[in-house]
Structures are given as structure tokens and as C-alpha cells.
Amino acid sequence: MTNHPQRPMHIVTLNDIYLASRRIKSTVCRTPLDHSPALSSQVGAEVRLKMENLQHTGSFKLRGAADVVASLDADQRRIGVIAPTAGNHGLGLACAGHVAGVPVSIYLPHSADPMKVSAMESYGAQVTFFENIEEARLAAIAAAQQSGATFVSAYNNAQMIAGGGTVGLEIMDEWAEAEVILVNIGGGGLASGVATAIKAINPHAEVWAIQSEASPTFARWKEAGETVPVALSPSIAEGISGYIEPEAMTWPLIRDRVDRVLLVSEAEIKAAMFLMLDLHGHVTEPSGVPAVAAALRYAKALRGRKTVCVVSGRNISGSRYLKLVNDALI
């Protein structure tokens, strides 16, 4: 592990994910794979929800963060880690660092959800704010180089990918006959890890990665077969939006192991948040539900197929949640 954004020294494999599963089992919980009668009826297929919103920190990010912290050597543990984040990545690192006694510094945009910031601080993380996530990222890289702390990208890091891949292991362990797995994608850490696990265990299963129309980087790259410039717009799903480096180690994994990268609208994301509350009694954040939105938008292609939607997070302030759900109603 280095102080710089990690480059692809090797392609993450199923064995890496099994190793991660063993390293993190005392820090994370195994989340439910719940049948959704409502979605099953609307889609015309058996649909189950992988409830990562019920992870200890309210997000799948704890899995990769715990694997990162467990992989540090003694000097790295003493100096600590630095990470830029829109929220959940920092929260996962703050929790994993707190459990392991590793210092954690988090660099955030001013727009970060106050609920996530408060949770990070409750775990003892040092929090610093910047104008936007890109400024936070560049400042975190510079600070890591100066201090010797380990820089931890939310996705451009083998341990983050392998940790995320343990979601796929749990799905296959419980429902090996699943035919399509829908997973949210931002930087690609979760989607590439899940796809690595799923494809290695059941090559016939399909993995669809879902992102917002406002930030369609991987959808455009997948269409082109290469990294091309992509126009980005602000999104309510800040955890899966923003600039992705063309050299990110997740890209070849998404290119080769994810079957489709599909888009949903901002309005569909809000509607999915309302559905999760109204029909399942779960609070979810915008970045947590694009897979649910996609099950409805692409229902025709899923009809009759055993389908999993990964619900990846719940961390959102009450006032913002109520506004977005109310927008869905309007």
C-alpha cells in the first residue's frame, strides 16, 4: 500500500475477495437478502434486495475500509490514513480506524451531508472541508505525501474493491441461482468487486451497474469501449457522481466483467427512495437506490429473471430526506 492513489499492480481476483472476507468478518455484519413482494410484482420477476443500508455504518463502504485498515503494516497504522470523500467512504474509514486504533483524516466538500460529517466525528476522525470534492481529493493527496499517511481512494484501491466484492460473495452464498445483479456505480469499487465475485462463482449471471443520468461516466466509457470525455451535471446522488480518473483501476474491471452500465434519472432515484420507505419501511439515501430505480425502468428486460438489487446506503440528514421524498410525491 502506498501514500499515492493506488495503481493497478494486479487485477483483483476472487481469491482477494475471499481473503478480504476473512479479514473484515469481525468488523462488518452480514446483511440480509430480502424478498421484495412489491418489486417482484411490478417487475414480473422474483426480486430480492441486498440490504447494505443495514451495514453497521449504514453503507457498504465499511467493507472496503475495514479491508484497507486490516492490510496496513505497523508504521502505516501508526501514521494513519487520509481520504477524500463525499461521505460514506469517510464514514467507513472513520469506523474501521476507530475499531483498530488507526488515526483517520477525512477531506470533505462543504456540501457533505451534515449527518455523515457528525457520524465521522463521533468516531474520532479529523475532518477538513474544501470547496468541492476535487479540491478535497487533490489536498488529500498532497497531505499524504507530506505526512506519510496512507492515501485511500474510495475505488482506486485493491482493498476497497475486494472489500466491496464481499457483497457478491454473500449474494452467491445465499442465492446462487440469481440471474441478474443490479448494483450502483460511482467510482466503480463496489460494482467491480461484486462483478468479480459473481462472475467467478456463476459465469452465467449478469451484473448491471447503475448510475445517474447526471453523471454517466462509466455508461459512456462502456458504450465507447474506452475512456472518453464525459459531461457531468450536479446530482442528488453525490456518492455516485463526479469525476473519475481515466486511469482508475476499476475501469478494466467494469469493461471486462460488468455486462451493462445503465442510467436512471434523478426523478427515478427520488421515486425509488419513496418506494423503499412506503413499501419496505427503509430510509435510504439517493446513492443507495439507483439499482431499485433501474429494476422498475428496465423491468421488461428483467421479466421472469431472478434479480438482486443492491441497496447500498441509508446515510442522509432528516431534513434532506424529507425534501427528496416529498419531491417524489409531488
Tab-separated table of C-alpha atoms in Angstrom:
chain	number	residue	atom	x	y	z
A	1	MET	CA	0.000	0.000	0.000
A	2	THR	CA	1.343	3.430	-0.882
A	3	ASN	CA	0.714	7.057	0.007
A	4	HIS	CA	-0.442	7.793	-3.525
A	5	PRO	CA	-3.681	6.790	-5.257
A	6	GLN	CA	-3.136	3.101	-5.870
A	7	ARG	CA	-2.374	1.952	-9.386
A	8	PRO	CA	-3.321	-1.486	-10.680
A	9	MET	CA	-0.414	-3.660	-9.545
A	10	HIS	CA	-2.663	-6.646	-10.137
A	11	ILE	CA	-6.233	-7.279	-11.184
A	12	VAL	CA	-8.461	-8.093	-8.207
A	13	THR	CA	-9.464	-11.775	-8.157
A	14	LEU	CA	-11.970	-13.977	-6.345
A	15	ASN	CA	-9.182	-15.102	-4.029
A	16	ASP	CA	-8.552	-11.485	-2.998
A	17	ILE	CA	-12.236	-11.191	-2.118
A	18	TYR	CA	-12.194	-14.374	-0.032
A	19	LEU	CA	-9.129	-13.046	1.827
A	20	ALA	CA	-10.915	-9.736	2.407
A	21	SER	CA	-13.961	-11.587	3.738
A	22	ARG	CA	-11.828	-13.272	6.385
A	23	ARG	CA	-10.037	-10.039	7.336
A	24	ILE	CA	-13.202	-7.983	7.820
A	25	LYS	CA	-15.590	-10.520	9.376
A	26	SER	CA	-15.139	-9.134	12.909
A	27	THR	CA	-15.840	-5.531	11.781
A	28	VAL	CA	-18.774	-5.829	9.354
A	29	CYS	CA	-22.113	-7.607	9.528
A	30	ARG	CA	-23.660	-9.972	7.012
A	31	THR	CA	-26.611	-8.051	5.583
A	32	PRO	CA	-29.997	-9.567	4.650
A	33	LEU	CA	-31.045	-10.581	1.157
A	34	ASP	CA	-34.752	-9.785	1.455
A	35	HIS	CA	-37.516	-10.758	-0.935
A	36	SER	CA	-39.409	-7.716	-2.237
A	37	PRO	CA	-43.039	-8.638	-2.985
A	38	ALA	CA	-43.704	-5.098	-4.275
A	39	LEU	CA	-40.838	-5.028	-6.758
A	40	SER	CA	-41.414	-8.646	-7.751
A	41	SER	CA	-44.996	-7.785	-8.663
A	42	GLN	CA	-44.073	-4.627	-10.571
A	43	VAL	CA	-41.119	-6.161	-12.426
A	44	GLY	CA	-42.714	-9.537	-13.120
A	45	ALA	CA	-39.787	-11.445	-11.628
A	46	GLU	CA	-38.526	-12.584	-8.266
A	47	VAL	CA	-36.634	-9.581	-6.895
A	48	ARG	CA	-34.534	-9.612	-3.740
A	49	LEU	CA	-32.854	-6.659	-2.049
A	50	LYS	CA	-29.303	-6.903	-0.681
A	51	MET	CA	-29.700	-4.542	2.271
A	52	GLU	CA	-26.307	-2.873	2.656
A	53	ASN	CA	-28.175	0.085	4.145
A	54	LEU	CA	-28.270	-2.126	7.265
A	55	GLN	CA	-24.461	-2.359	7.435
A	56	HIS	CA	-23.018	-1.030	10.731
A	57	THR	CA	-22.200	2.407	9.285
A	58	GLY	CA	-25.291	2.473	7.064
A	59	SER	CA	-23.292	1.781	3.888
A	60	PHE	CA	-21.331	-0.951	2.107
A	61	LYS	CA	-18.236	1.281	2.300
A	62	LEU	CA	-17.307	-0.172	5.683
A	63	ARG	CA	-16.355	-3.422	3.952
A	64	GLY	CA	-13.577	-1.928	1.828
A	65	ALA	CA	-12.445	0.433	4.573
A	66	ALA	CA	-12.090	-2.440	7.035
A	67	ASP	CA	-10.034	-4.366	4.483
A	68	VAL	CA	-7.775	-1.352	3.929
A	69	VAL	CA	-7.159	-0.888	7.651
A	70	ALA	CA	-6.583	-4.613	8.198
A	71	SER	CA	-3.958	-4.564	5.420
A	72	LEU	CA	-1.828	-1.742	6.898
A	73	ASP	CA	1.598	-2.506	8.312
A	74	ALA	CA	2.684	-1.263	11.753
A	75	ASP	CA	4.174	2.035	10.511
A	76	GLN	CA	1.139	2.793	8.371
A	77	ARG	CA	-1.194	2.093	11.297
A	78	ARG	CA	0.772	4.474	13.492
A	79	ILE	CA	0.782	7.365	10.987
A	80	GLY	CA	-2.797	6.825	9.857
A	81	VAL	CA	-4.863	7.245	6.699
A	82	ILE	CA	-6.183	10.192	4.682
A	83	ALA	CA	-9.151	10.081	2.331
A	84	PRO	CA	-11.275	12.477	0.266
A	85	THR	CA	-14.960	11.618	0.289
A	86	ALA	CA	-18.496	12.814	-0.299
A	87	GLY	CA	-19.445	10.990	2.889
A	88	ASN	CA	-19.823	7.210	3.181
A	89	HIS	CA	-16.213	6.350	2.319
A	90	GLY	CA	-15.014	8.618	5.099
A	91	LEU	CA	-17.578	7.218	7.484
A	92	GLY	CA	-16.427	3.668	6.767
A	93	LEU	CA	-12.776	4.593	7.284
A	94	ALA	CA	-13.595	6.520	10.458
A	95	CYS	CA	-15.352	3.478	11.903
A	96	ALA	CA	-12.687	0.985	10.800
A	97	GLY	CA	-9.925	3.259	12.076
A	98	HIS	CA	-11.691	3.721	15.409
A	99	VAL	CA	-12.035	-0.043	15.875
A	100	ALA	CA	-8.363	-0.636	15.003
A	101	GLY	CA	-6.874	2.419	16.719
A	102	VAL	CA	-5.668	3.957	13.440
A	103	PRO	CA	-5.780	7.780	13.028
A	104	VAL	CA	-8.134	8.912	10.242
A	105	SER	CA	-8.199	12.270	8.431
A	106	ILE	CA	-11.147	12.981	6.143
A	107	TYR	CA	-11.224	15.700	3.463
A	108	LEU	CA	-14.762	16.736	2.534
A	109	PRO	CA	-16.600	19.212	0.293
A	110	HIS	CA	-18.644	21.839	2.155
A	111	SER	CA	-21.740	20.267	0.600
A	112	ALA	CA	-21.268	16.990	2.511
A	113	ASP	CA	-24.376	15.795	4.335
A	114	PRO	CA	-24.226	17.017	7.977
A	115	MET	CA	-25.431	13.647	9.225
A	116	LYS	CA	-22.421	11.909	7.663
A	117	VAL	CA	-19.999	14.554	8.979
A	118	SER	CA	-21.351	14.215	12.516
A	119	ALA	CA	-21.033	10.424	12.349
A	120	MET	CA	-17.395	10.651	11.173
A	121	GLU	CA	-16.534	12.996	14.010
A	122	SER	CA	-18.221	10.672	16.505
A	123	TYR	CA	-15.670	8.010	15.527
A	124	GLY	CA	-12.823	10.435	16.200
A	125	ALA	CA	-11.902	11.286	12.605
A	126	GLN	CA	-10.252	14.646	11.888
A	127	VAL	CA	-12.452	16.435	9.336
A	128	THR	CA	-11.338	19.221	6.963
A	129	PHE	CA	-13.595	20.984	4.438
A	130	PHE	CA	-12.940	22.156	0.872
A	131	GLU	CA	-14.910	23.909	-1.854
A	132	ASN	CA	-15.632	20.709	-3.776
A	133	ILE	CA	-14.694	17.025	-3.886
A	134	GLU	CA	-11.923	17.514	-6.462
A	135	GLU	CA	-10.205	20.130	-4.280
A	136	ALA	CA	-10.565	17.726	-1.362
A	137	ARG	CA	-9.009	14.916	-3.400
A	138	LEU	CA	-6.003	16.941	-4.505
A	139	ALA	CA	-5.452	18.298	-0.991
A	140	ALA	CA	-5.640	14.791	0.481
A	141	ILE	CA	-3.016	13.517	-1.974
A	142	ALA	CA	-0.710	16.422	-1.100
A	143	ALA	CA	-1.224	15.936	2.638
A	144	ALA	CA	-0.492	12.221	2.375
A	145	GLN	CA	2.733	12.894	0.515
A	146	GLN	CA	3.807	15.410	3.131
A	147	SER	CA	2.833	13.473	6.254
A	148	GLY	CA	3.498	9.901	5.186
A	149	ALA	CA	-0.101	8.916	5.873
A	150	THR	CA	-1.707	6.363	3.551
A	151	PHE	CA	-3.986	7.872	0.921
A	152	VAL	CA	-7.139	5.774	0.471
A	153	SER	CA	-9.225	6.240	-2.650
A	154	ALA	CA	-12.835	5.129	-2.381
A	155	TYR	CA	-12.415	2.981	-5.506
A	156	ASN	CA	-8.889	3.191	-6.955
A	157	ASN	CA	-7.602	0.749	-4.346
A	158	ALA	CA	-7.434	-3.045	-4.447
A	159	GLN	CA	-8.560	-3.492	-0.832
A	160	MET	CA	-11.596	-1.251	-1.362
A	161	ILE	CA	-12.593	-3.302	-4.419
A	162	ALA	CA	-12.044	-6.634	-2.667
A	163	GLY	CA	-13.999	-5.491	0.372
A	164	GLY	CA	-16.886	-4.396	-1.827
A	165	GLY	CA	-16.704	-7.741	-3.557
A	166	THR	CA	-17.725	-9.493	-0.340
A	167	VAL	CA	-21.266	-8.248	-1.069
A	168	GLY	CA	-21.180	-10.501	-4.141
A	169	LEU	CA	-19.920	-13.448	-2.091
A	170	GLU	CA	-22.853	-13.131	0.288
A	171	ILE	CA	-25.353	-12.914	-2.573
A	172	MET	CA	-23.969	-16.043	-4.226
A	173	ASP	CA	-23.776	-17.892	-0.914
A	174	GLU	CA	-27.470	-17.275	-0.251
A	175	TRP	CA	-28.931	-17.284	-3.784
A	176	ALA	CA	-26.501	-18.924	-6.202
A	177	GLU	CA	-29.198	-19.158	-8.874
A	178	ALA	CA	-29.577	-15.357	-9.127
A	179	GLU	CA	-29.548	-14.361	-12.793
A	180	VAL	CA	-29.145	-10.572	-12.767
A	181	ILE	CA	-27.479	-8.452	-10.089
A	182	LEU	CA	-28.095	-4.702	-10.219
A	183	VAL	CA	-25.505	-2.649	-8.344
A	184	ASN	CA	-24.979	1.106	-8.017
A	185	ILE	CA	-21.820	2.571	-9.514
A	186	GLY	CA	-19.876	5.749	-8.872
A	187	GLY	CA	-16.121	5.199	-8.977
A	188	GLY	CA	-16.712	1.510	-9.576
A	189	GLY	CA	-15.285	-0.044	-6.430
A	190	LEU	CA	-18.475	-1.839	-5.407
A	191	ALA	CA	-19.578	-2.752	-8.938
A	192	SER	CA	-16.189	-4.116	-9.989
A	193	GLY	CA	-15.786	-6.095	-6.773
A	194	VAL	CA	-19.295	-7.551	-6.955
A	195	ALA	CA	-18.837	-8.404	-10.643
A	196	THR	CA	-15.525	-10.125	-9.902
A	197	ALA	CA	-17.149	-12.318	-7.258
A	198	ILE	CA	-20.352	-13.039	-9.178
A	199	LYS	CA	-18.690	-13.891	-12.493
A	200	ALA	CA	-16.107	-16.162	-10.875
A	201	ILE	CA	-18.769	-18.130	-8.979
A	202	ASN	CA	-21.569	-18.084	-11.593
A	203	PRO	CA	-20.332	-17.037	-15.050
A	204	HIS	CA	-23.885	-17.194	-16.418
A	205	ALA	CA	-25.160	-14.470	-14.070
A	206	GLU	CA	-25.254	-10.913	-15.376
A	207	VAL	CA	-24.100	-7.824	-13.491
A	208	TRP	CA	-25.673	-4.493	-14.390
A	209	ALA	CA	-24.128	-1.328	-12.974
A	210	ILE	CA	-26.485	1.622	-12.457
A	211	GLN	CA	-25.681	5.318	-12.332
A	212	SER	CA	-27.429	8.646	-12.596
A	213	GLU	CA	-28.004	10.306	-15.953
A	214	ALA	CA	-26.363	13.378	-14.400
A	215	SER	CA	-23.012	11.599	-14.003
A	216	PRO	CA	-22.826	8.896	-16.694
A	217	THR	CA	-19.068	8.318	-16.887
A	218	PHE	CA	-18.967	4.517	-16.936
A	219	ALA	CA	-22.032	4.284	-19.161
A	220	ARG	CA	-20.301	6.444	-21.772
A	221	TRP	CA	-16.984	4.618	-21.399
A	222	LYS	CA	-18.717	1.257	-21.734
A	223	GLU	CA	-20.504	2.412	-24.901
A	224	ALA	CA	-17.257	3.681	-26.400
A	225	GLY	CA	-15.105	0.795	-25.190
A	226	GLU	CA	-12.571	3.330	-23.955
A	227	THR	CA	-12.230	6.286	-21.617
A	228	VAL	CA	-13.682	9.353	-23.338
A	229	PRO	CA	-14.522	12.851	-22.035
A	230	VAL	CA	-17.923	12.913	-20.300
A	231	ALA	CA	-20.058	15.927	-19.434
A	232	LEU	CA	-21.159	15.863	-15.789
A	233	SER	CA	-24.001	17.643	-14.014
A	234	PRO	CA	-24.767	18.003	-10.300
A	235	SER	CA	-26.669	15.029	-8.884
A	236	ILE	CA	-28.677	14.379	-5.733
A	237	ALA	CA	-26.744	11.082	-5.636
A	238	GLU	CA	-23.437	12.696	-4.717
A	239	GLY	CA	-21.933	9.381	-3.624
A	240	ILE	CA	-22.039	8.022	-7.195
A	241	SER	CA	-21.299	11.217	-9.112
A	242	GLY	CA	-18.249	13.260	-10.023
A	243	TYR	CA	-15.029	12.958	-11.967
A	244	ILE	CA	-13.406	9.526	-12.430
A	245	GLU	CA	-9.756	9.344	-13.462
A	246	PRO	CA	-9.378	7.543	-16.818
A	247	GLU	CA	-6.526	5.521	-15.318
A	248	ALA	CA	-8.676	4.243	-12.418
A	249	MET	CA	-8.071	0.550	-11.772
A	250	THR	CA	-11.820	-0.051	-11.728
A	251	TRP	CA	-12.245	0.735	-15.426
A	252	PRO	CA	-10.778	-2.502	-16.873
A	253	LEU	CA	-12.832	-4.478	-14.355
A	254	ILE	CA	-16.040	-2.681	-15.338
A	255	ARG	CA	-15.159	-3.020	-19.035
A	256	ASP	CA	-14.486	-6.752	-18.836
A	257	ARG	CA	-16.712	-8.054	-16.021
A	258	VAL	CA	-19.849	-5.866	-15.941
A	259	ASP	CA	-22.402	-6.769	-18.603
A	260	ARG	CA	-24.251	-3.455	-18.832
A	261	VAL	CA	-23.957	0.055	-17.407
A	262	LEU	CA	-27.391	1.662	-17.352
A	263	LEU	CA	-28.760	5.052	-16.386
A	264	VAL	CA	-31.644	6.281	-14.263
A	265	SER	CA	-32.964	9.817	-13.865
A	266	GLU	CA	-32.839	11.995	-10.780
A	267	ALA	CA	-36.637	11.749	-10.570
A	268	GLU	CA	-36.474	7.945	-10.709
A	269	ILE	CA	-33.956	7.952	-7.855
A	270	LYS	CA	-36.331	10.033	-5.708
A	271	ALA	CA	-39.196	7.691	-6.582
A	272	ALA	CA	-37.091	4.705	-5.532
A	273	MET	CA	-36.369	6.369	-2.186
A	274	PHE	CA	-40.111	6.790	-1.661
A	275	LEU	CA	-40.782	3.177	-2.670
A	276	MET	CA	-38.237	1.910	-0.144
A	277	LEU	CA	-39.969	3.906	2.600
A	278	ASP	CA	-43.562	3.291	1.578
A	279	LEU	CA	-43.361	-0.406	0.741
A	280	HIS	CA	-40.381	-1.589	2.814
A	281	GLY	CA	-40.124	0.855	5.715
A	282	HIS	CA	-36.485	1.702	4.994
A	283	VAL	CA	-34.806	5.106	4.881
A	284	THR	CA	-32.308	5.229	2.015
A	285	GLU	CA	-30.054	7.878	0.530
A	286	PRO	CA	-30.067	8.850	-3.163
A	287	SER	CA	-26.816	6.990	-3.887
A	288	GLY	CA	-28.256	3.869	-2.283
A	289	VAL	CA	-31.216	3.218	-4.580
A	290	PRO	CA	-30.361	3.568	-8.311
A	291	ALA	CA	-30.472	-0.246	-8.596
A	292	VAL	CA	-34.059	-0.192	-7.317
A	293	ALA	CA	-34.913	2.584	-9.773
A	294	ALA	CA	-33.364	0.546	-12.590
A	295	ALA	CA	-35.402	-2.550	-11.735
A	296	LEU	CA	-38.503	-0.506	-12.482
A	297	ARG	CA	-37.135	1.342	-15.523
A	298	TYR	CA	-35.776	-1.811	-17.163
A	299	ALA	CA	-38.497	-4.176	-15.905
A	300	LYS	CA	-39.180	-5.526	-19.389
A	301	ALA	CA	-35.598	-6.826	-19.682
A	302	LEU	CA	-35.788	-8.397	-16.202
A	303	ARG	CA	-39.172	-10.087	-16.533
A	304	GLY	CA	-39.014	-13.700	-15.377
A	305	ARG	CA	-35.369	-13.450	-14.255
A	306	LYS	CA	-34.173	-13.922	-10.681
A	307	THR	CA	-32.965	-10.428	-9.796
A	308	VAL	CA	-30.983	-8.825	-6.974
A	309	CYS	CA	-30.869	-5.074	-6.305
A	310	VAL	CA	-28.040	-3.910	-4.043
A	311	VAL	CA	-29.358	-1.162	-1.748
A	312	SER	CA	-26.053	0.396	-0.812
A	313	GLY	CA	-26.703	3.089	1.795
A	314	ARG	CA	-29.035	4.980	4.138
A	315	ASN	CA	-26.980	7.933	5.393
A	316	ILE	CA	-28.844	11.192	4.890
A	317	SER	CA	-29.981	14.008	7.169
A	318	GLY	CA	-33.658	14.006	8.090
A	319	SER	CA	-34.433	17.372	6.524
A	320	ARG	CA	-32.828	16.481	3.198
A	321	TYR	CA	-34.510	13.081	3.155
A	322	LEU	CA	-37.954	14.562	3.756
A	323	LYS	CA	-37.428	17.116	0.985
A	324	LEU	CA	-36.407	14.496	-1.595
A	325	VAL	CA	-39.212	12.089	-0.696
A	326	ASN	CA	-41.679	14.972	-0.811
A	327	ASP	CA	-40.362	15.873	-4.272
A	328	ALA	CA	-41.146	12.307	-5.342
A	329	LEU	CA	-44.700	12.678	-4.104
A	330	ILE	CA	-45.174	15.967	-5.913
